[in-house]
XYZ file of C-alpha atoms in Angstrom:
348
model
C 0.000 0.000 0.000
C 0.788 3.516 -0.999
C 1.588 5.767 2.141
C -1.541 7.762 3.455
C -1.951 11.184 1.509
C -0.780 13.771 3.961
C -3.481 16.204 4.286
C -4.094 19.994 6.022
C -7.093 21.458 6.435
C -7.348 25.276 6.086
C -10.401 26.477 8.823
C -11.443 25.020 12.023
C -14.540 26.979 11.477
C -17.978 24.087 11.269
C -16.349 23.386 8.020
C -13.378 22.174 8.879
C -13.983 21.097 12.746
C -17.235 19.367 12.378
C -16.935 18.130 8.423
C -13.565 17.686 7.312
C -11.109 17.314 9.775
C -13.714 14.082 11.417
C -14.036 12.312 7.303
C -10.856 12.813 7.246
C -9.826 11.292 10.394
C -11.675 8.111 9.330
C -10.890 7.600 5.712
C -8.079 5.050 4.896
C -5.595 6.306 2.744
C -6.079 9.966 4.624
C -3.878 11.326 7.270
C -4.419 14.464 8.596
C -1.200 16.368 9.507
C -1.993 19.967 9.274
C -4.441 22.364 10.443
C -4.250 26.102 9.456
C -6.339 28.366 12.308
C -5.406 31.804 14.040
C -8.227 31.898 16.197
C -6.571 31.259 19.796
C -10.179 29.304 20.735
C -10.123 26.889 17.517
C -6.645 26.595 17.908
C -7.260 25.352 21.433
C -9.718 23.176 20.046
C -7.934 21.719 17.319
C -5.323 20.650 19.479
C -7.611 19.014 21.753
C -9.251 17.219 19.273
C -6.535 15.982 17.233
C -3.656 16.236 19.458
C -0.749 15.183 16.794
C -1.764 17.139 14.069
C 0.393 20.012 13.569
C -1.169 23.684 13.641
C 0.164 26.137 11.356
C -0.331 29.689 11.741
C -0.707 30.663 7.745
C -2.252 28.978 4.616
C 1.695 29.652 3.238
C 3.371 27.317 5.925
C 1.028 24.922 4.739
C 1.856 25.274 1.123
C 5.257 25.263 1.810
C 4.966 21.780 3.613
C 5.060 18.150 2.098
C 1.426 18.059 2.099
C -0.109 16.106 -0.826
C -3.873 17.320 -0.344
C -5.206 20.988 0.703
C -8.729 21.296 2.183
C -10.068 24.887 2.117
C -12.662 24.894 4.580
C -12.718 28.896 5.380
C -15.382 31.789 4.951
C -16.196 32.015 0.835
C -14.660 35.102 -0.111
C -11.151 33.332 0.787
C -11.661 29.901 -1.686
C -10.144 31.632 -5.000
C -7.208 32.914 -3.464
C -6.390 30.506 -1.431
C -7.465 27.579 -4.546
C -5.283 29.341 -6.782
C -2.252 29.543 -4.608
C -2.609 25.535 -3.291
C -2.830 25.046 -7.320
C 0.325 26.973 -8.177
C 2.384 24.737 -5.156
C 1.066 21.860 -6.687
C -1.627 20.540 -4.221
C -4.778 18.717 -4.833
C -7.626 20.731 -3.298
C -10.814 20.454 -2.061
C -13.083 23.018 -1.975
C -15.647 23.598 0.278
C -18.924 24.683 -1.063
C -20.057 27.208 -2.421
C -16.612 26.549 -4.794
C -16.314 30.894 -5.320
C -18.491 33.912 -4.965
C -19.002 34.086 -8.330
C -19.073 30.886 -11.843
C -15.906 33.098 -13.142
C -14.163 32.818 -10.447
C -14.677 29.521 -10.081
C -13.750 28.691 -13.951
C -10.415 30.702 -13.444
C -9.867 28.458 -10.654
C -10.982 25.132 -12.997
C -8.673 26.387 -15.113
C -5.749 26.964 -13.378
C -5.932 23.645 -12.366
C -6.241 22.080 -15.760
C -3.022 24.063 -16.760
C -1.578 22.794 -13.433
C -2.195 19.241 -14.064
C -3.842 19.305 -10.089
C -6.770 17.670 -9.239
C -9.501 19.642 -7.768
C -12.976 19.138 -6.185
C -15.948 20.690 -4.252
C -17.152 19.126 -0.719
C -20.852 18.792 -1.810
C -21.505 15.972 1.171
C -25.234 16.235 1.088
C -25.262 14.411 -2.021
C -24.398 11.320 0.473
C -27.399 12.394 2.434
C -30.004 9.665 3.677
C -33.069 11.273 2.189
C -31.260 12.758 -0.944
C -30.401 8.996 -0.949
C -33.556 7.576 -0.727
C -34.838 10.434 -3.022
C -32.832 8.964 -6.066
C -33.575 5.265 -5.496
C -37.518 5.789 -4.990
C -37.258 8.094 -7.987
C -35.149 5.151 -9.911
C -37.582 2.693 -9.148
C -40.465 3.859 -11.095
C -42.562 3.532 -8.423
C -43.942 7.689 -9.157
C -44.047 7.027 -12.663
C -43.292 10.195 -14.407
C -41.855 13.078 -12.275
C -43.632 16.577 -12.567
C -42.584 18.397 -9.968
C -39.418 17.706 -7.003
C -39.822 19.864 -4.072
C -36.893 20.566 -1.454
C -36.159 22.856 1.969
C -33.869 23.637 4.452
C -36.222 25.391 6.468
C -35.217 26.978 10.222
C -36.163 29.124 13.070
C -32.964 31.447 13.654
C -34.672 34.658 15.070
C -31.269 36.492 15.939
C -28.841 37.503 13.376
C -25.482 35.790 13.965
C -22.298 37.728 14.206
C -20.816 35.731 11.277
C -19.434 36.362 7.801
C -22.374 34.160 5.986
C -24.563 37.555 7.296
C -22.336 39.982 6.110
C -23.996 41.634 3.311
C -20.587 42.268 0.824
C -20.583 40.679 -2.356
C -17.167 39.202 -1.733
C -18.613 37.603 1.140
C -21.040 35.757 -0.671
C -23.346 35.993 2.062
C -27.202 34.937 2.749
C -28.898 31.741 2.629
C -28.846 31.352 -1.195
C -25.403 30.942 -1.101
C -25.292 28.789 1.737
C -28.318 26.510 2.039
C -28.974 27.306 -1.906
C -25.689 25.592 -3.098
C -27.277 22.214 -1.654
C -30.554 22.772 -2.830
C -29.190 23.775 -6.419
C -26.760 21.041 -6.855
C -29.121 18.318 -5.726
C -32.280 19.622 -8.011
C -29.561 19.453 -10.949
C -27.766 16.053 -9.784
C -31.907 14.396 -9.922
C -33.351 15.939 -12.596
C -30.513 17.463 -15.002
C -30.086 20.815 -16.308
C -32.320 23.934 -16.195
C -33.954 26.091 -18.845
C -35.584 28.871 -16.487
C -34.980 30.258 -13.179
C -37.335 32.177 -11.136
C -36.606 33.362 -7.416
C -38.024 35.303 -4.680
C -35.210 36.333 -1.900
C -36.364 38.356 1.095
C -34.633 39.674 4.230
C -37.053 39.164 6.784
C -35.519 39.216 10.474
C -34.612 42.804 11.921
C -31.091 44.116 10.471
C -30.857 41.857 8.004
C -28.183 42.428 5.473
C -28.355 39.561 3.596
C -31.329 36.758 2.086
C -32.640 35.278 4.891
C -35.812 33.418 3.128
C -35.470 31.981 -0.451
C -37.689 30.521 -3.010
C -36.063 29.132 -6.146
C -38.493 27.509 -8.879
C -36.521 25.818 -11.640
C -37.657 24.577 -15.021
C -35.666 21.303 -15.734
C -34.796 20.637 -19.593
C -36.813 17.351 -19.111
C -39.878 18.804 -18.002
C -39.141 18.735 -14.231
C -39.873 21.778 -12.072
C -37.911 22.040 -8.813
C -39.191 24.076 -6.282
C -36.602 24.799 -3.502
C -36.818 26.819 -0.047
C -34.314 27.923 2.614
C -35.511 30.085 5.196
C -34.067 31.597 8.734
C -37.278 32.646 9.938
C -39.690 28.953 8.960
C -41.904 29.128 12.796
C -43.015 25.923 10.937
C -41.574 23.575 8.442
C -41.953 21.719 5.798
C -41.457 18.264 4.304
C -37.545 18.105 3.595
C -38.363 16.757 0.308
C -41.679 16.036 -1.620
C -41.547 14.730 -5.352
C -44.895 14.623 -7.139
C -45.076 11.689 -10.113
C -48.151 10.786 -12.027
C -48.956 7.713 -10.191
C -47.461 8.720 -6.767
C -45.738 10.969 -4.259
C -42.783 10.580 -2.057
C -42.926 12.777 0.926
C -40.031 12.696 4.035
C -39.473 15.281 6.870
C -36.869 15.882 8.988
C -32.789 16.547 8.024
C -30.124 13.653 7.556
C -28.495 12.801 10.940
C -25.126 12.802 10.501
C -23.783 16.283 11.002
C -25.460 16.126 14.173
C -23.641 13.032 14.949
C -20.169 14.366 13.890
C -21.165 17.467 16.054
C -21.389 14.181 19.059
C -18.418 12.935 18.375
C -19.311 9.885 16.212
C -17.606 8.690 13.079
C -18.466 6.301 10.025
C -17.491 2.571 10.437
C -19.324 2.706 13.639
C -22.524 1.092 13.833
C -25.374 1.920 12.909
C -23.744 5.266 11.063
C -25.780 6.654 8.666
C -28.732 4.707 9.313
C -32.179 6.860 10.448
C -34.759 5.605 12.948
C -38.004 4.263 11.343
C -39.551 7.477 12.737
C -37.955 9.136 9.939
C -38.894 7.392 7.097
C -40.538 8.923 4.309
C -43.725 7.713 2.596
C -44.415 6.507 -0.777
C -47.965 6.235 -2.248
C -51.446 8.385 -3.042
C -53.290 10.425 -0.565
C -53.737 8.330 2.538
C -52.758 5.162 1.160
C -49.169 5.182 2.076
C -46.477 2.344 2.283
C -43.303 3.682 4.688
C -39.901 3.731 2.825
C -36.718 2.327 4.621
C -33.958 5.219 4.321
C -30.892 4.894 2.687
C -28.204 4.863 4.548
C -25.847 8.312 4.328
C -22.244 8.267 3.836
C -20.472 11.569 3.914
C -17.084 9.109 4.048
C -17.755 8.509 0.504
C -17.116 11.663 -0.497
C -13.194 11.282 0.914
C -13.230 7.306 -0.016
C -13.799 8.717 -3.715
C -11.283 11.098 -3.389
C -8.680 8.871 -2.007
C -9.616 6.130 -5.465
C -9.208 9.435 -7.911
C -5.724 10.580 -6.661
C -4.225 6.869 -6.129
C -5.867 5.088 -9.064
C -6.762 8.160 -11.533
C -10.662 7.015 -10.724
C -13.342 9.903 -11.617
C -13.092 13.011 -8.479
C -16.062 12.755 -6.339
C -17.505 16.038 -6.951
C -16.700 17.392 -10.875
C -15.928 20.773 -10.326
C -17.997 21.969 -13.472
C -20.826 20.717 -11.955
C -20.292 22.955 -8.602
C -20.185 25.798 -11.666
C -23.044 25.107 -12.827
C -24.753 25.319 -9.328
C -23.435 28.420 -9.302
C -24.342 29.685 -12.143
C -28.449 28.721 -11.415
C -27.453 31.082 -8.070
C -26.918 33.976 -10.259
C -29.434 33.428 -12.291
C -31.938 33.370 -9.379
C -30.282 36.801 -7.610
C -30.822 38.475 -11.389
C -34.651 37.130 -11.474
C -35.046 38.115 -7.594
C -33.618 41.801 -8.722
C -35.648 41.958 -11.755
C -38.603 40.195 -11.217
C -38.433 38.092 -14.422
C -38.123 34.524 -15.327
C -34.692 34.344 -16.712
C -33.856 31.859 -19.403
C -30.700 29.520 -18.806
């Protein structure tokens, strides 16, 4: 066996504390050496957490080390620069999501790294969610028959604003839920029902102070006839399904979110039992009106995201996460804040 790929983490933010630094931890052929923070309290933390892991105090010392994979997990405005220069020393990157503020920036990025010969990737984990899971294999089965319309939410109660970049209203920040929640919501609406013709959006600030979207509608018009309706909200007193596709013989409907960020948050990895798997509570339903059947969930696997990743850089294997497609996300995202602006549908 190949020696483990040495890999730092830039961020001890959620990113890179409660995602990346934990799937990293527990994917074979992964070693985590290297965490880049400043922050005196995450550096604490860090240490605590992964007490022989080295902390570095810039994103340079960790360029400048023999690290074979870079993970940028720090606020959005930061992931070109700090891409570009992992690129130009040579590293594979990941990305964290949303891949750049803007689809040019990210395609100067893409592009650097084509020139470079370095592979590079976006951390889109929640397509390894449970009911995104169990989405595309109820979908698969024909058991809807023909799908008309895919609904999808991240919908929560957050009444305070939080002193945190992601509410900062500057358009290098790339602030507000649409970037945030909205890169999910995009990327798994495309990865289901393939690309868009139209987008139409609504984006409101609604809590006190607000300087960025705080409650989103997106309504997309799939090529193949599909239309995605997507929400994210702050201020949701009440919430609804996490996903409901409509077919012409059926409907799939499930509530709830996918457990496993709250179980890194625990302390809980994958390999150990029972990861991934969601109580029968959760399931979702399958059927017509009140005649329902329940629907075991999938399981989710965040680790596969990193297991991919380890296959692609050892064995040349496909990256787990094509960066075009995290463009393309983005580029629906724009298209939604220029139809929220304008009030028009705007064609794709």
């Amino acid at each position: 066996m190949a020696a483990d790929l040495r890999t730092g983490v830039i961020g001890y933010g959620i990113a890179g504390r409660v995602f990346h630094a934990p799937l990293i931890s527990s994917t074979p052929g992964l070693a985590l050496t290297a965490i880049v923070t400043t922050d005196a309290e995450r550096r604490a933390r860090a240490a605590a957490d992964h007490p022989d892991v080295e902390l570095l105090d810039t994103a340079d010392d960790l360029f400048a080390s023999d690290v074979d994979l870079v993970v940028i997990g720090s606020p959005n405005k930061t992931h070109v620069e700090l891409a570009l220069a992992a690129i130009a020393h040579g590293k594979a990157v990941v990305v964290d999501k949303p891949f750049a503020p803007s689809s040019s920036d990210a395609r100067r990025v893409l592009a650097a790294a084509r020139e470079k010969g370095v592979p590079l990737t976006v951390f889109q984990n929640r397509r390894w969610d449970s009911d995104f899971q169990t989405v595309r294999e109820v979908v698969k089965s024909g058991r809807l028959g023909t799908i008309s319309r895919f609904e999808s939410r991240y919908e929560r109660w957050v009444p305070e604003i939080w002193d945190n970049w992601r509410e900062f209203g500057a358009a290098e920040e790339a602030g507000g839920l649409l970037y945030d929640l909205g890169a999910h919501l995009v990327d798994q609406a495309l990865q289901l029902n393939g690309p868009v013709r139209s987008v139409y959006a609504e984006l409101d600030r609604r809590r006190p102070g607000a300087l960025v979207d705080d409650d989103v509608f997106v309504a997309l018009t799939h090529t193949s006839g599909v239309r995605s309706h997507l929400w994210a909200s702050a201020s949701a007193a009440n919430h609804g399904p996490r996903f409901r596709v409509l077919g012409e013989q059926a409907a799939f409907t499930i509530s709830g979110m996918d457990g496993q960020e709250d179980a890194l948050v625990a302390g809980l990895r994958p390999g150990r039992p029972g990861w991934g798997e969601e109580p029968e509570s959760a399931w979702g339903e399958v059927g017509l009106l009140d005649d329902t059947t329940p629907v075991p969930s999938e399981k989710g696997a965040y680790e596969e995201f990193y297991r991919l990743l380890v296959t692609a850089l050892r064995d040349g294997g496909p990256l787990p996460v094509d960066p075009e497609s995290a463009i393309a996300a983005l580029e629906i995202i724009e298209d939604a804040f220029e139809s929220a602006n304008t009030g028009q549908v705007v064609a794709v």
